[in-house]
PDB file of C-alpha atoms and ligand atoms in Angstrom:
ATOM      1  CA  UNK A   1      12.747   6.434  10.805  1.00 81.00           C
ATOM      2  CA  UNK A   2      15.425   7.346  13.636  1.00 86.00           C
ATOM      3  CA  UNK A   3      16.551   3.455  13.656  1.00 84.00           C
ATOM      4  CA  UNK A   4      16.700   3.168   9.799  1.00 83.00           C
ATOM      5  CA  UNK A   5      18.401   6.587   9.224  1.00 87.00           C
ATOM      6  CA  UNK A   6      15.516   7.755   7.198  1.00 84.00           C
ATOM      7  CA  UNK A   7      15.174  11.383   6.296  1.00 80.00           C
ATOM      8  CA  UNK A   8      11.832  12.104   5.951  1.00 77.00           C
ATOM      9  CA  UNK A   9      12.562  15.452   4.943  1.00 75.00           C
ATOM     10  CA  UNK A  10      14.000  13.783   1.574  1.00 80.00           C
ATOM     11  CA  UNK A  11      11.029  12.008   0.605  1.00 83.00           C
ATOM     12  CA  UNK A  12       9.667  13.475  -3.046  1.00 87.00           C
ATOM     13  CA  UNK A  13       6.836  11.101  -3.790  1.00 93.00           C
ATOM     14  CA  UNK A  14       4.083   9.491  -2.150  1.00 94.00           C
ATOM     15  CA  UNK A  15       1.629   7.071  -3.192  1.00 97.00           C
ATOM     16  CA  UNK A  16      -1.870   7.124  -2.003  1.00 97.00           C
ATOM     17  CA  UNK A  17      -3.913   3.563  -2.063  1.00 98.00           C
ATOM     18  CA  UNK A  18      -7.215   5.452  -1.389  1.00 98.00           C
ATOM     19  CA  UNK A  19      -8.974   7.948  -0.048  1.00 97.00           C
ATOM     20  CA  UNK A  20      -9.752   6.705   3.556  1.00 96.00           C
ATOM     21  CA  UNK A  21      -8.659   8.447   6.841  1.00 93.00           C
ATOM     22  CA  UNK A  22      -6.216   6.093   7.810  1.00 92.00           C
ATOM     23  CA  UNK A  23      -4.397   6.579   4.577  1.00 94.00           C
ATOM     24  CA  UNK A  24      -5.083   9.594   3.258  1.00 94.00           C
ATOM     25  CA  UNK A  25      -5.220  12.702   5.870  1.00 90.00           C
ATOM     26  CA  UNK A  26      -4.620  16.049   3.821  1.00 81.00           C
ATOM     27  CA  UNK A  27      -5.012  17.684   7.562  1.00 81.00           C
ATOM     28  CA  UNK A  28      -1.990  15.942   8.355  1.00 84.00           C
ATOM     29  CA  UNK A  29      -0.323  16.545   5.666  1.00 82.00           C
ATOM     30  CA  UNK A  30      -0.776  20.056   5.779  1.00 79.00           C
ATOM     31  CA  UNK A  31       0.175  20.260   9.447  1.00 79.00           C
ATOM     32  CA  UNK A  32       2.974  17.996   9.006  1.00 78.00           C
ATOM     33  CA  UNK A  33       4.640  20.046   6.383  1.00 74.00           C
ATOM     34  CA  UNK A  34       4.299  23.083   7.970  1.00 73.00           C
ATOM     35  CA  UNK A  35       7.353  25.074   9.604  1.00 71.00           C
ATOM     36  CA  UNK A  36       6.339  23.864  13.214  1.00 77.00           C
ATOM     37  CA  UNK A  37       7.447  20.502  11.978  1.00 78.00           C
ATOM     38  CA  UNK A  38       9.349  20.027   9.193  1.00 75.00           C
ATOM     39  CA  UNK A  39      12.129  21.995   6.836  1.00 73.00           C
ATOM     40  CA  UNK A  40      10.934  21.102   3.354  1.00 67.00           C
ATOM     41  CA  UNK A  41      14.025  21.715   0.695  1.00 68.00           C
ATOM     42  CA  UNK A  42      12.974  24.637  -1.438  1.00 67.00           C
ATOM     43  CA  UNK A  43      12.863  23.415  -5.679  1.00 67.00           C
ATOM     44  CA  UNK A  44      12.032  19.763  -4.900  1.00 72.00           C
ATOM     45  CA  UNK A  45       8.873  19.199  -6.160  1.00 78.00           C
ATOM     46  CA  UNK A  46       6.777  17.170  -3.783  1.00 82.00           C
ATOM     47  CA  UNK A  47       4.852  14.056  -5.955  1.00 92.00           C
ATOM     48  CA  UNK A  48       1.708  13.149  -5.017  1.00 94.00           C
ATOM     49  CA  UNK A  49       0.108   9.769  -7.022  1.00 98.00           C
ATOM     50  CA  UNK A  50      -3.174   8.052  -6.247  1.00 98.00           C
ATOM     51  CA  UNK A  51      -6.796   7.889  -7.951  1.00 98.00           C
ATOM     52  CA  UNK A  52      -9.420  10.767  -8.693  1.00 98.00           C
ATOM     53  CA  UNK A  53     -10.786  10.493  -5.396  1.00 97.00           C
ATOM     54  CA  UNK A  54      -7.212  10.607  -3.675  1.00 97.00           C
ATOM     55  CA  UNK A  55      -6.601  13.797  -5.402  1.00 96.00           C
ATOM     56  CA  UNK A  56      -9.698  15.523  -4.845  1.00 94.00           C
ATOM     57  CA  UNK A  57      -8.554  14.882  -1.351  1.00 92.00           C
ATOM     58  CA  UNK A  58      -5.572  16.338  -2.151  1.00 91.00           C
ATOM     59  CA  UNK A  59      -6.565  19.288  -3.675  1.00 88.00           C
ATOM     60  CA  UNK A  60      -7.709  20.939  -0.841  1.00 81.00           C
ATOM     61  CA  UNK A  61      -4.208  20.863   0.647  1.00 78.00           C
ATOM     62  CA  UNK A  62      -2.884  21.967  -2.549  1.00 79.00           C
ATOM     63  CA  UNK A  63      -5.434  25.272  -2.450  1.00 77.00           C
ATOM     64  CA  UNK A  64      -3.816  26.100   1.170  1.00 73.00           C
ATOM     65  CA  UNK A  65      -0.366  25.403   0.136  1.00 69.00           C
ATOM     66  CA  UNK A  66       1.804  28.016   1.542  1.00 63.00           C
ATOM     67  CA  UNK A  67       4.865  29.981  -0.782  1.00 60.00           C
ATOM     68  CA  UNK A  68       7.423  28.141   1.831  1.00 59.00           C
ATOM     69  CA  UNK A  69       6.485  25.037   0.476  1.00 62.00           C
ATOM     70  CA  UNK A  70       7.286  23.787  -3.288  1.00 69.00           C
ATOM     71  CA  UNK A  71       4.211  23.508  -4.977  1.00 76.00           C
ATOM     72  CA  UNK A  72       2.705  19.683  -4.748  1.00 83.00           C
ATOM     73  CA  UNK A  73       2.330  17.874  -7.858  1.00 90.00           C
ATOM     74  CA  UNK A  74      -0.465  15.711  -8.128  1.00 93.00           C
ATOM     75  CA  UNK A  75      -0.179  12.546 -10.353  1.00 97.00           C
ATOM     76  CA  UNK A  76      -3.412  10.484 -11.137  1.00 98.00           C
ATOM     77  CA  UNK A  77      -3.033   6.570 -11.133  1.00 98.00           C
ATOM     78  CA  UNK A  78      -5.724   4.566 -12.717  1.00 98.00           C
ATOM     79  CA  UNK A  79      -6.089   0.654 -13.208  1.00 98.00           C
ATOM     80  CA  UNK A  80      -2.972  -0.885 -15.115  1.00 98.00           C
ATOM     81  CA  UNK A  81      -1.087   2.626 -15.019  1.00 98.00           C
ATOM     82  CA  UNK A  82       2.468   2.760 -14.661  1.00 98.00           C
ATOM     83  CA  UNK A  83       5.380   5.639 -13.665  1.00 98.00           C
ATOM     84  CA  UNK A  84       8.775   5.165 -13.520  1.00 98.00           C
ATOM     85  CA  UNK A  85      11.335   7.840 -11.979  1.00 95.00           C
ATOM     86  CA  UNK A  86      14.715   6.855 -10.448  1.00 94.00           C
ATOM     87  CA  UNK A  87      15.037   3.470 -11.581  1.00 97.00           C
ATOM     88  CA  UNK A  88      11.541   2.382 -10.121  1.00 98.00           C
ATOM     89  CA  UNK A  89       7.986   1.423 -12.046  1.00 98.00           C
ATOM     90  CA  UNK A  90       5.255   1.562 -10.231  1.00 98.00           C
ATOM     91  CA  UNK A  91       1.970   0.106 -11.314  1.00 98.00           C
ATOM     92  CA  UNK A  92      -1.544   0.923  -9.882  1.00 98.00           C
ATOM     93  CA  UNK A  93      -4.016  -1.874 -10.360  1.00 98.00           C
ATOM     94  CA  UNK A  94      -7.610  -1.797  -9.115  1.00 98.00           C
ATOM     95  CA  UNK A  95      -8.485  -3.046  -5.597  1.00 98.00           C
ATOM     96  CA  UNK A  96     -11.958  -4.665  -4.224  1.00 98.00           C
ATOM     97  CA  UNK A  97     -12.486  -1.723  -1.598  1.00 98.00           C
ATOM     98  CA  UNK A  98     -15.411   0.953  -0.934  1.00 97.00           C
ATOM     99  CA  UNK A  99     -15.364   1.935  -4.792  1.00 97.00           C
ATOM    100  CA  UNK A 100     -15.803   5.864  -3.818  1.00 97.00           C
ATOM    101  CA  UNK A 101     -12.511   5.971  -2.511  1.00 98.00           C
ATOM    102  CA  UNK A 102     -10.911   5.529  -5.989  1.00 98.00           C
ATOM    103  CA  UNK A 103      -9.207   2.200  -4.278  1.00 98.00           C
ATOM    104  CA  UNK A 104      -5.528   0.982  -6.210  1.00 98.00           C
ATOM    105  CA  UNK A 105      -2.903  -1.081  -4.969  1.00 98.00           C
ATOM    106  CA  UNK A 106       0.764  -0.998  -6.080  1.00 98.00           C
ATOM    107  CA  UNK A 107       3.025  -3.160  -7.605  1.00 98.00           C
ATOM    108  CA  UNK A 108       6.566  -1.432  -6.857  1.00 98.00           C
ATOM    109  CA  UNK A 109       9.889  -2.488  -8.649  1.00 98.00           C
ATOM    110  CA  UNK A 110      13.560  -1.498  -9.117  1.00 98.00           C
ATOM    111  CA  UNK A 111      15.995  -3.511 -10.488  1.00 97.00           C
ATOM    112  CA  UNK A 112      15.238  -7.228  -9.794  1.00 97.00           C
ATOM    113  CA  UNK A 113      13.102  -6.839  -6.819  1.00 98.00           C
ATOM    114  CA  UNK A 114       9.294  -6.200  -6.307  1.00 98.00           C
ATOM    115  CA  UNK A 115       6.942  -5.238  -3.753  1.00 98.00           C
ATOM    116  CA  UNK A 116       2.710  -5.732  -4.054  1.00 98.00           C
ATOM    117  CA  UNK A 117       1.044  -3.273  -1.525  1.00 98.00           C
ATOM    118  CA  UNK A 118      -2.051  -4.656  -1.290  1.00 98.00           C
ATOM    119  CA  UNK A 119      -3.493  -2.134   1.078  1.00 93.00           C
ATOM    120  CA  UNK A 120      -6.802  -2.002   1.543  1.00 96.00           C
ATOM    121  CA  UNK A 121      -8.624  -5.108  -0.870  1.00 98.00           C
ATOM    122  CA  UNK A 122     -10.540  -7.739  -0.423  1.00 97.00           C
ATOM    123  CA  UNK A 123      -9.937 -10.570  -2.737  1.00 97.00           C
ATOM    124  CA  UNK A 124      -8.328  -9.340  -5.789  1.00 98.00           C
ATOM    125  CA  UNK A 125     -10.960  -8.109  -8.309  1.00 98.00           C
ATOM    126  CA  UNK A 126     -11.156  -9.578 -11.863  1.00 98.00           C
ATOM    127  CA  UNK A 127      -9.531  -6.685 -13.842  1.00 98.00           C
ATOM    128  CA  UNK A 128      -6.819  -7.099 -11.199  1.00 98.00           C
ATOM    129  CA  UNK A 129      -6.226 -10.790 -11.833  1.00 98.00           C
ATOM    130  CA  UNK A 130      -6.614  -9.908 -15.491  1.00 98.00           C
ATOM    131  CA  UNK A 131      -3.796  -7.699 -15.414  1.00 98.00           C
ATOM    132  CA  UNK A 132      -1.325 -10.017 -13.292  1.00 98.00           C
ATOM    133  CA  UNK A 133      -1.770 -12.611 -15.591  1.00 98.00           C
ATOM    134  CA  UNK A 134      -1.056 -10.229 -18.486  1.00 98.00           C
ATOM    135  CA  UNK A 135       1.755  -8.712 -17.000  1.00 97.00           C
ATOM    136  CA  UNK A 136       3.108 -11.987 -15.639  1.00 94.00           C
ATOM    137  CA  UNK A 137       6.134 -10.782 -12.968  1.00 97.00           C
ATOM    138  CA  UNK A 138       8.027 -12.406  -9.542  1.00 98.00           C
ATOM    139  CA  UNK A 139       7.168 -10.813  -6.385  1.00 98.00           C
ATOM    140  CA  UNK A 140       9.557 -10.970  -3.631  1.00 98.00           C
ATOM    141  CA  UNK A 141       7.739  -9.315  -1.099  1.00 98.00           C
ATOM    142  CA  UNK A 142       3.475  -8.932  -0.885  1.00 98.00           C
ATOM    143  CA  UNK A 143       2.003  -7.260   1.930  1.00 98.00           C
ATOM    144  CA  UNK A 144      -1.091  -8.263   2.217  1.00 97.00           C
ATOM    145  CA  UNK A 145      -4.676  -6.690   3.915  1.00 97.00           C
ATOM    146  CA  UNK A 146      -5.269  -9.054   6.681  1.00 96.00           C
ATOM    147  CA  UNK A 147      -7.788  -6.679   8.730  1.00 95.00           C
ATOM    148  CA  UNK A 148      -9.964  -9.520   9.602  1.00 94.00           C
ATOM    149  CA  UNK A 149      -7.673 -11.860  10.890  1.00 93.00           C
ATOM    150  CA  UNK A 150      -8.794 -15.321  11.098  1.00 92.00           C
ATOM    151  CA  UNK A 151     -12.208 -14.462  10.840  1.00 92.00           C
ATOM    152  CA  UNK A 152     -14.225 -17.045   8.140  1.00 88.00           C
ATOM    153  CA  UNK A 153     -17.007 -13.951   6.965  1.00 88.00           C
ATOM    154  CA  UNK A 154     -15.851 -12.445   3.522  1.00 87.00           C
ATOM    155  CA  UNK A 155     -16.505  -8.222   4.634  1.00 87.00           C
ATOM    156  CA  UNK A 156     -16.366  -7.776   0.871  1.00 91.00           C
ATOM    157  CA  UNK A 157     -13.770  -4.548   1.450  1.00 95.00           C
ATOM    158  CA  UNK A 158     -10.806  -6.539   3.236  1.00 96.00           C
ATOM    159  CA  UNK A 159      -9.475  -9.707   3.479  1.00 97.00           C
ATOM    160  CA  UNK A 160      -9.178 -12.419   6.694  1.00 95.00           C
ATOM    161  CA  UNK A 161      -6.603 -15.412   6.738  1.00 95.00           C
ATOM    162  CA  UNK A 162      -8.901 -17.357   4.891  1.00 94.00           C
ATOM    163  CA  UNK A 163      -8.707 -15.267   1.323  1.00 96.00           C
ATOM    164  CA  UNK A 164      -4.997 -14.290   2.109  1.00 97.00           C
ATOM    165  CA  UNK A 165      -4.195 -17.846   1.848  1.00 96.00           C
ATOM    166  CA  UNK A 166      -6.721 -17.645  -1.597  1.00 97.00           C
ATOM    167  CA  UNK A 167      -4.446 -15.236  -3.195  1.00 98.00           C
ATOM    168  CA  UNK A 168      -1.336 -17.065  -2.417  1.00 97.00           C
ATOM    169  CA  UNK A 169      -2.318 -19.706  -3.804  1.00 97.00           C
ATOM    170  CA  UNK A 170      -3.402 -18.367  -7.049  1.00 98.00           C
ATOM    171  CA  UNK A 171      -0.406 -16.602  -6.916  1.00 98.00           C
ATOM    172  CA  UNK A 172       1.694 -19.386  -6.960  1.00 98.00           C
ATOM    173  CA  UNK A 173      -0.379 -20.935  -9.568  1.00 98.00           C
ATOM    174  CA  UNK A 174       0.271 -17.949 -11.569  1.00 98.00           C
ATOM    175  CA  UNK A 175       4.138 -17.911 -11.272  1.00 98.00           C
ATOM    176  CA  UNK A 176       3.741 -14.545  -9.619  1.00 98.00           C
ATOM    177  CA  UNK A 177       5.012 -16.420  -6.100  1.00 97.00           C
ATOM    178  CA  UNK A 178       7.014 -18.737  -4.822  1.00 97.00           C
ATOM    179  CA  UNK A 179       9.003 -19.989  -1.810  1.00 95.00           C
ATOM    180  CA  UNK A 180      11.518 -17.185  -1.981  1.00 96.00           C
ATOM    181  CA  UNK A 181       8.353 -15.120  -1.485  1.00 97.00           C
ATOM    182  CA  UNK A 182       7.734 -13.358   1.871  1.00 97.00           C
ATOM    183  CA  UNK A 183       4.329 -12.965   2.074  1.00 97.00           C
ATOM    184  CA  UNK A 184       2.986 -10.428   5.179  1.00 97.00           C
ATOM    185  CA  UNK A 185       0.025  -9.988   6.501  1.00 96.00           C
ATOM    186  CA  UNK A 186      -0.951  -6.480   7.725  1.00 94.00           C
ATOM    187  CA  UNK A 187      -3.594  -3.813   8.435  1.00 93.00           C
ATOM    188  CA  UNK A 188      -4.772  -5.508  11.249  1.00 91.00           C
ATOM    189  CA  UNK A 189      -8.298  -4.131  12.870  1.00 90.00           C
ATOM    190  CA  UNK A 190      -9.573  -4.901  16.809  1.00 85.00           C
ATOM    191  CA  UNK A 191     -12.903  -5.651  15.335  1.00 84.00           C
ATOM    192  CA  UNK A 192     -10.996  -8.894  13.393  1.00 88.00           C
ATOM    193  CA  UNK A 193     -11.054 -12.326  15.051  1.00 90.00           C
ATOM    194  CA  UNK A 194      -8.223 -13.843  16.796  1.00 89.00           C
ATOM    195  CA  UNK A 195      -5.589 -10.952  15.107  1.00 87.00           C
ATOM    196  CA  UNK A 196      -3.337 -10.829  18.162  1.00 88.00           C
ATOM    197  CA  UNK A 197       0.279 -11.847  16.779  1.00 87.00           C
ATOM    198  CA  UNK A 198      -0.035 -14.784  19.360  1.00 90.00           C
ATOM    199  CA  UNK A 199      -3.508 -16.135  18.312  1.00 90.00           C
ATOM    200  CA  UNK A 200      -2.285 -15.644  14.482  1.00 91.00           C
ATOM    201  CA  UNK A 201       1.107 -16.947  14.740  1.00 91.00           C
ATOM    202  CA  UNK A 202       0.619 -20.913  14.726  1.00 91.00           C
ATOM    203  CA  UNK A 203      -1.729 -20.492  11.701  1.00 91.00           C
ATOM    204  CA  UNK A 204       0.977 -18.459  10.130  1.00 91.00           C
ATOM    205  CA  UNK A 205       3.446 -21.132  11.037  1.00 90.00           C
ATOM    206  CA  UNK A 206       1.491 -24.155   9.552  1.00 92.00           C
ATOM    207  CA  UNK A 207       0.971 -21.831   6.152  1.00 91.00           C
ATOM    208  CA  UNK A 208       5.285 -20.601   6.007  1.00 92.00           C
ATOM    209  CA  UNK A 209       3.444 -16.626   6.043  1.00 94.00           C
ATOM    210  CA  UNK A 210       4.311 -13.455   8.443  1.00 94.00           C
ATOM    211  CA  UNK A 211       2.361 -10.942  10.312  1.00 92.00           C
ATOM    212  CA  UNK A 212       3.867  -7.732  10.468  1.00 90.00           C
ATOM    213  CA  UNK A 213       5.344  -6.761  13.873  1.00 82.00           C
ATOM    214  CA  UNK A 214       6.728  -3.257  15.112  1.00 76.00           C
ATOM    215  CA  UNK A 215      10.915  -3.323  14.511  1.00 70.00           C
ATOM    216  CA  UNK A 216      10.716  -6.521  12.631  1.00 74.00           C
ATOM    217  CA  UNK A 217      12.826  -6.332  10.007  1.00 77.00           C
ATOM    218  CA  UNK A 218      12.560  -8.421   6.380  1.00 79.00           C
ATOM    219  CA  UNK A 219      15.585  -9.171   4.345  1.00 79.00           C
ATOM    220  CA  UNK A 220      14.798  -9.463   0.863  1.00 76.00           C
TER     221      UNK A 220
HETATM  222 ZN1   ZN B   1      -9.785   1.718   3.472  1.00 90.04          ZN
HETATM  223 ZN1   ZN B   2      -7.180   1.013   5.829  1.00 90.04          ZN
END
């Protein structure tokens, strides 16, 4: 934020993959927005967007929202949904991730570049592939849940080297990548296999993919 001149104090909408912890903490939130912390502009309304779950979640926060804060809106997404607002469109498809959780990844674009979050999923799910190939776009940058690292198990809820390299490839079948791609692997977890950047990078290497790093910085 501080090296990238970001003003977080500017941001108006947030997108919520799903309802876990480590991306969804309305206790944060809360805390985070509150006077200690932060100077929220007055009239700005605050966008929330993420599944049922996610704004359930939500919900609470918006109960204990306090009169010096604009009111949050909440904005369900849903499998195939899109928004647009300031010259972006942003799609929600469906993600293979604890179901409760309302799990969605985005597909984020303005102007002639797009981003896939794909935070948290295992391999794509059907409806997901189903929609990519009906919606038939070029990604220029995919982050990509790599929580496993180069472990060969499939966990069923997030993805290893193994089924990254499975979705690029039917990616690129698909038109959706190509070499102009950056493709970056990311949520890395201690319990994965071999997921220090050192142990990762020579399999990376062989395979033209990235890991993401702290302060290293994509151009695309
Ligand atoms: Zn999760
Ligand atoms: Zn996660």
């Amino acid at each position: 934020m501080a090296e990238n001149g970001i003003d977080l104090g500017s941001i108006r909408r947030i997108f919520i993959t799903h309802a876990h912890e480590d991306h969804l903490s309305e206790f944060e939130i809360e805390n985070l927005r509150d006077s200690c912390y932060s100077h929220p502009k007055k009239g700005e309304p605050f966008n929330f967007y993420g599944s049922k779950p996610v704004l359930e979640k939500l919900g609470k926060y918006v109960e204990r929202f306090t009169e010096r804060d604009t009111l949050p809106v909440l904005n369900e997404m849903s499998h195939g949904r899109t928004v647009e607002f300031d010259g972006y469109r942003v799609t929600s498809v469906h993600a293979k991730h604890s179901e409760n959780t309302g799990p969605l990844f985005y597909i984020i674009n303005k102007g002639d570049k797009t981003l896939m979050y794909c935070h948290d999923t295992s391999y794509f799910p059907d409806d997901t592939w189903e929609y990519l190939k009906s919606h038939p776009f070029h990604a220029d940058f995919i982050s990509i849940d790599c929580t496993a690292g180069n472990d060969p198990r499939d966990s069923g809820s997030h993805m290893s080297v193994n089924q990254n390299l499975k979705v690029r490839d039917r990616l690129t079948e698909m038109g959706i990548m190509d070499d102009s791609t950056i493709f970056c692997l990311n949520h890395f977890s201690h319990n994965g296999y071999d997921v220090l950047p050192d142990e990762l990078e020579p399999i990376l290497k062989a395979n033209g993919i990235y890991q993401s790093e702290d302060k290293k910085v994509f151009e695309f």
